[in-house]
């Protein structure tokens, strides 16, 4: 089975712009979670989607949003980018909400200048 | 506040050594504990533990959970240079999909 895929892998944006990141889960997996990884804060949970609905959200401002499509693919959007949004954005998928194991994609490295 | 603490933060050993990585946690609603290996890319899943005292093994790696004392250990025997990585411990809160990660332990294995 193919793993979790994320596009693009690298992105450079300017402050004030917005960005959309994409994640395709492992085939058959219906739950997708997003995480932000920075050297200072480590890995932090952004949100989880299942069946096109956001189940849970972490402590991030409203500029961070997401959605999930009927084929379980998910997108994450960050508006009005700030320098502090520079990070590795990882998505993880699991089969369903009762599953324990979460499998991560390669991440999107976002740099905000 | 939910937290996961790993120790040591970094470790340097020589090939063939055995290492033990520690993970302690204080969370409101424990569901499972997961170990990942990260080598400058996506974290790779290693183990998932939910029950106390049951050791999970995969080759030279093993892990065990103690739910009474709220900690887990990851053991790596006969270390190899390919084991050099950051090892992450994470706890899932309830059935939320939300993983709380520790800071990670950076392991360097020298030839």
XYZ file of C-alpha atoms in Angstrom, chain B residues 2-109:
108
model
C -1.402 17.279 29.576
C 2.284 16.601 29.122
C 4.720 13.985 27.914
C 8.348 14.127 29.002
C 11.173 12.163 27.455
C 14.625 11.508 28.827
C 17.406 11.775 28.109
C 17.075 14.528 25.490
C 20.175 13.283 23.722
C 22.388 10.264 23.866
C 25.620 9.213 22.179
C 26.571 5.537 22.149
C 28.776 3.195 20.170
C 27.643 0.443 17.873
C 26.717 -2.652 19.797
C 25.609 -0.804 22.916
C 22.139 -1.210 24.415
C 20.097 1.922 25.069
C 16.975 2.651 27.079
C 14.841 5.652 26.268
C 12.294 6.904 28.779
C 8.888 8.478 28.397
C 6.712 9.647 31.277
C 3.290 11.214 30.952
C 0.604 13.073 32.836
C -2.603 13.261 30.863
C -6.259 13.561 31.724
C -7.551 10.719 29.574
C -5.009 8.142 28.442
C -5.909 5.929 25.505
C -2.616 4.739 24.070
C 1.101 5.475 23.893
C 2.984 5.411 20.620
C 6.668 5.424 19.742
C 8.007 6.882 16.509
C 11.435 7.173 14.882
C 12.193 10.355 12.952
C 15.161 10.709 10.622
C 14.875 14.200 9.086
C 11.578 13.244 7.521
C 8.241 11.804 8.548
C 8.015 10.036 11.907
C 7.958 6.282 11.311
C 5.620 4.255 13.500
C 7.376 1.792 15.838
C 5.011 0.629 18.582
C 1.592 1.220 20.046
C 0.893 0.271 23.670
C -2.342 0.300 25.592
C -1.906 -2.332 28.293
C 0.510 -2.392 31.189
C 3.234 -4.977 31.376
C 2.913 -6.352 27.852
C 6.161 -6.019 25.936
C 6.037 -5.242 22.249
C 9.037 -6.405 20.234
C 10.302 -5.862 16.726
C 13.771 -7.151 16.015
C 16.239 -5.343 18.259
C 13.611 -2.876 19.495
C 11.199 -3.466 22.340
C 8.897 -1.360 24.441
C 6.814 -1.713 27.559
C 4.224 0.416 29.305
C 3.596 0.894 33.023
C 0.178 2.533 33.453
C 0.460 2.603 37.230
C 3.698 4.599 37.225
C 2.750 6.446 34.003
C 5.796 5.705 31.914
C 7.114 3.698 29.025
C 10.567 2.634 27.928
C 11.980 1.881 24.514
C 14.942 -0.468 24.410
C 17.306 -0.873 21.507
C 19.853 -3.687 21.731
C 23.005 -4.118 19.633
C 22.662 -0.587 18.282
C 23.710 0.200 14.718
C 24.557 3.498 13.038
C 21.217 3.259 11.246
C 19.481 3.611 14.592
C 20.676 7.233 14.776
C 17.504 9.322 14.820
C 15.112 11.241 17.019
C 12.793 8.932 18.942
C 9.416 10.417 19.743
C 6.939 9.289 22.342
C 3.296 10.358 22.024
C 0.134 9.792 24.038
C -3.346 9.854 22.527
C -5.925 11.703 24.587
C -9.126 9.713 24.794
C -10.428 8.769 21.386
C -9.695 12.195 19.955
C -6.956 11.438 17.474
C -4.946 14.087 19.291
C -1.395 12.986 20.067
C 0.618 14.837 22.691
C 4.297 14.458 21.851
C 7.345 14.535 24.060
C 10.380 16.600 23.105
C 12.080 13.593 21.589
C 15.373 11.846 22.365
C 18.158 12.360 19.838
C 20.199 9.175 19.589
C 23.574 9.157 17.872
C 25.247 5.804 17.326
